[in-house]
Coordinates of C-alpha atoms and ligand atoms in Angstrom, one line a residue:
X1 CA 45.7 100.4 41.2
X2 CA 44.1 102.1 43.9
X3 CA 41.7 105.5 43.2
X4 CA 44.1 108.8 44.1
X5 CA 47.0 109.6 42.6
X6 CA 49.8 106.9 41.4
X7 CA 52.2 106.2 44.4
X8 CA 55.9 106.0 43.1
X9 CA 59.0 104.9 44.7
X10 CA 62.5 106.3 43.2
X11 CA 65.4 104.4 44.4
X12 CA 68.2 106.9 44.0
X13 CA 65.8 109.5 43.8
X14 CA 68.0 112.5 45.5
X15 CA 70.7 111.8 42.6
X16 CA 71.5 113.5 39.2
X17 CA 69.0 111.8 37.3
X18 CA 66.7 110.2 40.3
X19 CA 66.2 113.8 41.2
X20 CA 64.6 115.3 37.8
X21 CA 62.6 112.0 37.5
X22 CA 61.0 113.0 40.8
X23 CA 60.1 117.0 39.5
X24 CA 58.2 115.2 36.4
X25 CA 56.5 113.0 38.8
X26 CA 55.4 115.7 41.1
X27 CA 54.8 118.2 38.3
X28 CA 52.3 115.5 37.1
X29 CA 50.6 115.0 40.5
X30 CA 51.5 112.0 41.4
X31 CA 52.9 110.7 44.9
X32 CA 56.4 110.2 45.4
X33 CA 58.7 108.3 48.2
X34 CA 62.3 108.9 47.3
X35 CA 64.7 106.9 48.6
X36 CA 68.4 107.4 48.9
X37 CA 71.2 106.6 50.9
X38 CA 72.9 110.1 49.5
X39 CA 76.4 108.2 48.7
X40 CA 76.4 110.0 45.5
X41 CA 72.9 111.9 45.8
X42 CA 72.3 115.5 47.3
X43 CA 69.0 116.8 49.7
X44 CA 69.5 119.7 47.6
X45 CA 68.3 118.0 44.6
X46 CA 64.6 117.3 46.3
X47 CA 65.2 120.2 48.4
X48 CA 62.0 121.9 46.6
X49 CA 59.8 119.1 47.7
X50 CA 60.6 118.6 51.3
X51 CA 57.5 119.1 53.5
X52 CA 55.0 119.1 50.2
X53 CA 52.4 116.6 50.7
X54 CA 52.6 114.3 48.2
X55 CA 56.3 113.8 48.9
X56 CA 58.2 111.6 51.6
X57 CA 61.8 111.3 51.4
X58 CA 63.7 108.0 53.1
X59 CA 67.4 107.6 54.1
X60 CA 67.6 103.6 53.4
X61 CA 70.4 102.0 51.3
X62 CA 69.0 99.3 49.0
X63 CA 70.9 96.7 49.9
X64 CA 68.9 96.0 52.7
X65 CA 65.1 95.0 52.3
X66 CA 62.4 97.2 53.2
X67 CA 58.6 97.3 53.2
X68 CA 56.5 100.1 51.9
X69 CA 53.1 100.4 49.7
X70 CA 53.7 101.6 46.3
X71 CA 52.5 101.0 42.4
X72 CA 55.7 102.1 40.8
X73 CA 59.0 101.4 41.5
X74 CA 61.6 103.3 39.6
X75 CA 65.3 101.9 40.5
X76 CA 68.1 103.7 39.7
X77 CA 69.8 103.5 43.2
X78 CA 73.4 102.9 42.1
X79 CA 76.5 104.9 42.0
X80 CA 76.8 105.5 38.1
X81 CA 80.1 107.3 37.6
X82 CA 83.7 105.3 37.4
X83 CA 85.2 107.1 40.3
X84 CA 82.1 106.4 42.6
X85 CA 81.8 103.2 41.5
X86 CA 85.0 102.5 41.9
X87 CA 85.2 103.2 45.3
X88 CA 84.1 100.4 46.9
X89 CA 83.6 97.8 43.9
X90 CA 82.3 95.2 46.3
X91 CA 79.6 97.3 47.8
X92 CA 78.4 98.8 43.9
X93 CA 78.1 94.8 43.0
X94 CA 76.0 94.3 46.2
X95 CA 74.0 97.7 45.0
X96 CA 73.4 96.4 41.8
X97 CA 72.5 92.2 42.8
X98 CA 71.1 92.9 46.2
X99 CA 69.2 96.2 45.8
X100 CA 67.6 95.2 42.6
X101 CA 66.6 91.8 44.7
X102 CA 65.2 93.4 46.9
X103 CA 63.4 95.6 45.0
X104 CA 62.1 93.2 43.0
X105 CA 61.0 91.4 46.2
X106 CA 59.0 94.2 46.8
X107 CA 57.7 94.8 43.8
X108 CA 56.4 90.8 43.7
X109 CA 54.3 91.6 47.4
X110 CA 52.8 94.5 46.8
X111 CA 52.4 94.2 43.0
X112 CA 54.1 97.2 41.6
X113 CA 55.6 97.7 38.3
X114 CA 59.3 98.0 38.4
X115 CA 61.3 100.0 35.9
X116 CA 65.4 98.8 36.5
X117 CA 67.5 101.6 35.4
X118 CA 70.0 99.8 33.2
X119 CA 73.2 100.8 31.5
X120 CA 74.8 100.9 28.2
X121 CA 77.8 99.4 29.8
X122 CA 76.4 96.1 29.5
X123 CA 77.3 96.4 25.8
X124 CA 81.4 96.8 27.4
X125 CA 83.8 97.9 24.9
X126 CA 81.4 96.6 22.0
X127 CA 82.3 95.0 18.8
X128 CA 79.5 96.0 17.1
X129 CA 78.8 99.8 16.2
X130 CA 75.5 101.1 17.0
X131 CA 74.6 98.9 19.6
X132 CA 71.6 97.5 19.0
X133 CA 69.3 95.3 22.5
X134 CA 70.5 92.5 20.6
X135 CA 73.8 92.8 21.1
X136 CA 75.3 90.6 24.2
X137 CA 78.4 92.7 24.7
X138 CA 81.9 92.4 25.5
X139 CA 82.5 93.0 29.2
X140 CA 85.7 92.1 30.5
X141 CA 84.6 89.8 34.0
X142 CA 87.5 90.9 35.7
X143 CA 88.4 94.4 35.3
X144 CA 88.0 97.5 37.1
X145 CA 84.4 98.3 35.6
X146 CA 83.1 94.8 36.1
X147 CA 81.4 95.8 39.6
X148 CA 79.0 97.8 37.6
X149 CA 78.6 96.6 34.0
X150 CA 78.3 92.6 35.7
X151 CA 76.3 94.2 38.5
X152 CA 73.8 95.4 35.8
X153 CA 73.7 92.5 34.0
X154 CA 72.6 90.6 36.8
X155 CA 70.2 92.9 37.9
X156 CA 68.1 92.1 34.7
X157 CA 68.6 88.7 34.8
X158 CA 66.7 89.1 38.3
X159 CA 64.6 90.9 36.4
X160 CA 63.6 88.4 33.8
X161 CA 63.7 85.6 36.1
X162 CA 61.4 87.6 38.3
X163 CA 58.9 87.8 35.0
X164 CA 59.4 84.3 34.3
X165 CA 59.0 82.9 37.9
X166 CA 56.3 85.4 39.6
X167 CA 54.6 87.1 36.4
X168 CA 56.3 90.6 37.8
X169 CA 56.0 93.4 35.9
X170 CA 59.1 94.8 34.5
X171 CA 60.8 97.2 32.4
X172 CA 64.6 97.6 31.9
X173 CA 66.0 100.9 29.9
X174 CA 70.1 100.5 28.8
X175 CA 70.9 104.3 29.3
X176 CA 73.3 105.6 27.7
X177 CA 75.7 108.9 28.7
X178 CA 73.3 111.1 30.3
X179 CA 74.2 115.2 31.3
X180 CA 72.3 118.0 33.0
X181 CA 72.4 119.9 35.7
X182 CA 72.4 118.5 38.8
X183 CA 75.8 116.4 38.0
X184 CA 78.1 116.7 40.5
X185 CA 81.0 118.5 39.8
X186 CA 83.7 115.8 41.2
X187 CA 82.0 112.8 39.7
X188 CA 85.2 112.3 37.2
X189 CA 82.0 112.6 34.5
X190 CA 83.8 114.0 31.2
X191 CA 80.5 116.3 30.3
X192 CA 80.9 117.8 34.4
X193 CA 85.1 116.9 34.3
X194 CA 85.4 119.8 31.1
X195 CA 82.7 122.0 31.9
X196 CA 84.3 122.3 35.5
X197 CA 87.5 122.4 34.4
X198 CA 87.0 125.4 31.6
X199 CA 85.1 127.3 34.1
X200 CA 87.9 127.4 37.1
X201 CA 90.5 128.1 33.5
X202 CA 92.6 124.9 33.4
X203 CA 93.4 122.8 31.2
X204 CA 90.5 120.2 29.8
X205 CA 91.7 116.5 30.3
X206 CA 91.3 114.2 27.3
X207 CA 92.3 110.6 28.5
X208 CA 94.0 108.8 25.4
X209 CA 94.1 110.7 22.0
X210 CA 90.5 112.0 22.7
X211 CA 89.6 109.7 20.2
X212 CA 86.8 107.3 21.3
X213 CA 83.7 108.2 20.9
X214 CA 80.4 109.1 22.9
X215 CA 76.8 109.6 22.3
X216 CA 75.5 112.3 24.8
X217 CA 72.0 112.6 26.0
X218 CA 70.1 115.9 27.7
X219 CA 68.6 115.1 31.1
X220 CA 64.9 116.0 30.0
X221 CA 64.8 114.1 27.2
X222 CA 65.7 110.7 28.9
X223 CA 63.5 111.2 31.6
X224 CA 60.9 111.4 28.9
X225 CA 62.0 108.0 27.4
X226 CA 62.2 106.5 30.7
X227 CA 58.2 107.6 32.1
X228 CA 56.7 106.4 28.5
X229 CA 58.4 103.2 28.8
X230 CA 57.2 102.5 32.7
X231 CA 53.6 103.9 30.7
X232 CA 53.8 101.4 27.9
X233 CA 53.1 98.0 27.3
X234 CA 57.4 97.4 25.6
X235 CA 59.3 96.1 29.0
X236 CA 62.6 96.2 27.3
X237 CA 65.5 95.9 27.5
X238 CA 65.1 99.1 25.5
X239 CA 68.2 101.5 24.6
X240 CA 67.5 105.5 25.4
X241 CA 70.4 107.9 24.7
X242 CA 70.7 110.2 22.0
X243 CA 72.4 108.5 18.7
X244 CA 74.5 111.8 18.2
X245 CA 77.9 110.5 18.0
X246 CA 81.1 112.8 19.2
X247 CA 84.4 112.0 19.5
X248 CA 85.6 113.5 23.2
X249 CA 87.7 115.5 21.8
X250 CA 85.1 117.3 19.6
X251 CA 83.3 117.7 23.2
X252 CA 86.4 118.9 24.7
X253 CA 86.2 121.6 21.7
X254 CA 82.7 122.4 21.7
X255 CA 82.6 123.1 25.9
X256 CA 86.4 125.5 25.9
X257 CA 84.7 127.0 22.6
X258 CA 81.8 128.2 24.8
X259 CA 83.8 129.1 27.6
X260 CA 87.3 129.9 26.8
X261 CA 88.3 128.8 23.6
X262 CA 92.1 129.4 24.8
X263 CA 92.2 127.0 26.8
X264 CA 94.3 124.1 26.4
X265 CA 93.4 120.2 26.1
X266 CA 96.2 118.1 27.9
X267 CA 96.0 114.3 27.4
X268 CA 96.5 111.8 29.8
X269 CA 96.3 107.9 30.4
X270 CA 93.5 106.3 29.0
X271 CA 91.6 104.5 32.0
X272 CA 91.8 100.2 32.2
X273 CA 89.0 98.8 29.7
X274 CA 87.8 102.5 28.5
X275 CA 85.0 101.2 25.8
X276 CA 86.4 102.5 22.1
X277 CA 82.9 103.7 20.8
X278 CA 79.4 103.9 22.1
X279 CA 76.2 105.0 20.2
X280 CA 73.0 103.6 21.2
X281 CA 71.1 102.0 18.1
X282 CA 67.1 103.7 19.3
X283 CA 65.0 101.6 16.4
X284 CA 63.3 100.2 19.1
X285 CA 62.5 103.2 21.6
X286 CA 61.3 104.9 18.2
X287 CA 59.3 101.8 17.4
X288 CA 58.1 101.3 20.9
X289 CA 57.7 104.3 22.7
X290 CA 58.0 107.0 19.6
X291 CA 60.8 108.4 21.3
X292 CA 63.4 110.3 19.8
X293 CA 65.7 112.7 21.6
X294 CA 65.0 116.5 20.9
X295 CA 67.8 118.7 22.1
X296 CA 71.4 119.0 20.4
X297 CA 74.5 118.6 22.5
X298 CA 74.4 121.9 21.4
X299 CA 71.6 122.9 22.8
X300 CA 72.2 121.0 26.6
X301 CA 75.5 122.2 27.4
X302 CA 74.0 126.2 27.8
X303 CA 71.9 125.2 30.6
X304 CA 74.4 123.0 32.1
X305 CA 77.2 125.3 31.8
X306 CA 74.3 127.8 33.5
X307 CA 73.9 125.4 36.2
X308 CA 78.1 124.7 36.9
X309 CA 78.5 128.4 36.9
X310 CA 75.9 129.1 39.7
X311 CA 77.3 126.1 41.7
X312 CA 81.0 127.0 41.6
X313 CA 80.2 131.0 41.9
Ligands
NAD1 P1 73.8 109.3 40.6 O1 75.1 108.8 41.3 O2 73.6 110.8 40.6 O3 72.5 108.7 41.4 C1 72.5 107.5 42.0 C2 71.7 107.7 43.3 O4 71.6 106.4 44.0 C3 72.4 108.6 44.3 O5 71.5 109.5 44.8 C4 73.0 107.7 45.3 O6 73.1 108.4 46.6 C5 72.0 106.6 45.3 N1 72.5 105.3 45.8 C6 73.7 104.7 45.5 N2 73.8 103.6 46.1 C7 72.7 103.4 46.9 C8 72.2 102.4 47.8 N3 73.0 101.3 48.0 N4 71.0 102.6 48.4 C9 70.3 103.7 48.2 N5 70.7 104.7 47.3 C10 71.9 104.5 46.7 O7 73.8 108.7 39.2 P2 72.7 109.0 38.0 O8 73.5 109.4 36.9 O9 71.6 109.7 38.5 O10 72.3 107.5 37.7 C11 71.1 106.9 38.1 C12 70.9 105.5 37.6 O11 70.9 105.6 36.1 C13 72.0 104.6 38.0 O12 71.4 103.3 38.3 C14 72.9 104.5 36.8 O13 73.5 103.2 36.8 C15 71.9 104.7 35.7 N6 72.6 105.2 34.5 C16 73.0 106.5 34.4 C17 73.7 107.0 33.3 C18 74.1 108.4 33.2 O14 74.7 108.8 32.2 N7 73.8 109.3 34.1 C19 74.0 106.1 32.3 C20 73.6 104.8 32.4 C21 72.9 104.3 33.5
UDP2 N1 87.2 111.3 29.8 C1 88.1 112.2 29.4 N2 88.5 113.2 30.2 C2 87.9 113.3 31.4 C3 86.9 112.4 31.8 C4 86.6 111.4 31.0 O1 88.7 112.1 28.3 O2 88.2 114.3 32.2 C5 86.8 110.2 28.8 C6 86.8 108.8 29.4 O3 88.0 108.2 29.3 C7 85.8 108.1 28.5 C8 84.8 109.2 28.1 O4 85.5 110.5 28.4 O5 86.4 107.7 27.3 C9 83.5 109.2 28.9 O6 83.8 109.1 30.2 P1 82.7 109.1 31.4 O7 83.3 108.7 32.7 O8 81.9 110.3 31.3 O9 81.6 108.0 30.9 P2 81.8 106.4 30.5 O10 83.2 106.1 30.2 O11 81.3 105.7 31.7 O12 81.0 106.3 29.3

């Protein structure tokens, strides 16, 4: 690597969680090029860094290839929330293979380290309960969430084959449900969806019974899994999320009893393939990266409450 500080690329970098990776990175000194095409991403995210010198922000969509000089390539350019991805299923598939190429192409010129952000929905609607790396999932290949559990499926097999053909330097992290500020409050999220719906006094909308299950992760903390496992020597595939387990319904009652506990919970249809269960198994991050989330669902829906507040007042 060249002397001065570390120059890093974040793909997706004006989006929810794009957006705090970049304030660690520039709280740490280091040089940042965020790119976005701002489908599902906000200037107001980097607003704070516009016209700082160590920061550069580029309107590009991944799909296409471009050329830029950079040790660190952080992808996470990709729609991650059912109603955006569901949009336009063809082009989040095209995100997913053909940004990932390309970004992998890039990473092979100028020899950067690439860091794929990956997603618990490879596991699908699993059969097995944690979900261990190990576990090769159950991902129906032709439903409605295919174009973005498939999509990142192949974009670490690129990954891989990239390892195994060129000798790139990867990492892939499987995230799992991640909330914060910064989400937006129409993203159909269920952590944004109740807090937003609590706040304006209707009704909070549990699809199904409320029964399934989540495991929620604060913002800060998986940004601190993801920059120790682009430091470490582990390339993954490595699960981050938080192994607290909640049914939604016990989410639906902890974010009315915060806000309005009167309010009521109204169910409604249960979305095509909706996985059952998720709870990341994090043996390995703990092993790997001595990682272990820190703050309680508890604890991470004040601030984001805080922030949904502000943002609808
Ligand atoms: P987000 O939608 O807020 O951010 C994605 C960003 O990528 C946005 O800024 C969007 O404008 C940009 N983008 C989308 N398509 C693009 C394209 N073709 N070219 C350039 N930019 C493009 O979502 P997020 O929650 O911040 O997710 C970031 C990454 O983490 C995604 O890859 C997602 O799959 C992954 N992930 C997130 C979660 C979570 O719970 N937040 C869970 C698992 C995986
Ligand atoms: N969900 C819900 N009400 C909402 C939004 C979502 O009950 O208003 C449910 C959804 O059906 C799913 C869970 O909450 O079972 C998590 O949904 P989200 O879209 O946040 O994440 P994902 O399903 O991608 O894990």
């Amino acid at each position: 690597m060249p002397a001065g500080p570390v120059r890093n690329l974040v793909t997706g970098g004006a989006g929810f969680l794009g957006s705090h990776l970049v304030d660690r990175l520039m709280h740490a000194g280091e040089e940042v090029l965020c790119l976005d095409n701002y489908f599902t991403g906000r200037k107001a995210n980097i607003a704070q860094w516009i016209g700082h010198p160590r920061f550069e922000l580029i309107r590009h969509d991944v799909t296409e290839p471009i050329k830029l000089e950079v040790d660190r390539i952080w992808h996470l350019a990709c729609p991650a929330s059912p109603i955006h991805y569901q949009t336009n299923p063809v082009k989040t598939a095209k995100t997913s293979f053909l940004g990932t190429y390309n970004m992998l192409g890039l990473a092979r010129r100028v020899k950067a380290r690439l860091l794929l952000a990956s997603t618990s929905e490879v596991y699908g609607d699993p059969e097995l309960h944690p979900q261990p790396e190990m576990y090769r999932g159950c991902v129906n290949t032709i439903g409605p969430r295919a174009c973005y559990d498939e999509g990142k499926r192949i974009a670490e097999t690129l990954c891989f084959d990239y390892r195994r053909m060129h000798g790139s330097e990867i990492r892939i992290a499987r995230i799992f449900n991640t909330y914060g500020p910064r989400m937006l409050a129409d993203d159909g999220r269920v952590v944004s969806n109740f807090i937003v719906q609590a706040l304006r006094n209707e009704p909070l909308t549990l699809y199904g019974d409320g029964s399934q299950t989540r495991s929620f992760c604060y913002v800060d903390d998986l940004i601190e899994g993801l920059i120790r496992l682009m430091n470490g020597d582990h390339i993954g595939p490595i699960n981050l999320g938080n192994p607290n387990e909640f049914t939604i319904r016990q989410l639906a009652e902890q974010v009315r009893s915060r806000i309005n506990p009167d309010l009521p919970l109204m169910e409604e249809p249960l979305p095509a393939d909706d996985p059952r269960q998720r709870r990341p198994d994090i043996g390995l991050a703990q092993r790997e990266l001595g990682w272990t989330p820190s703050v309680a669902l508890e604890q991470g829906l004040d601030p984001t409450i805080r922030w949904f507040r502000q943002l609808l007042s």
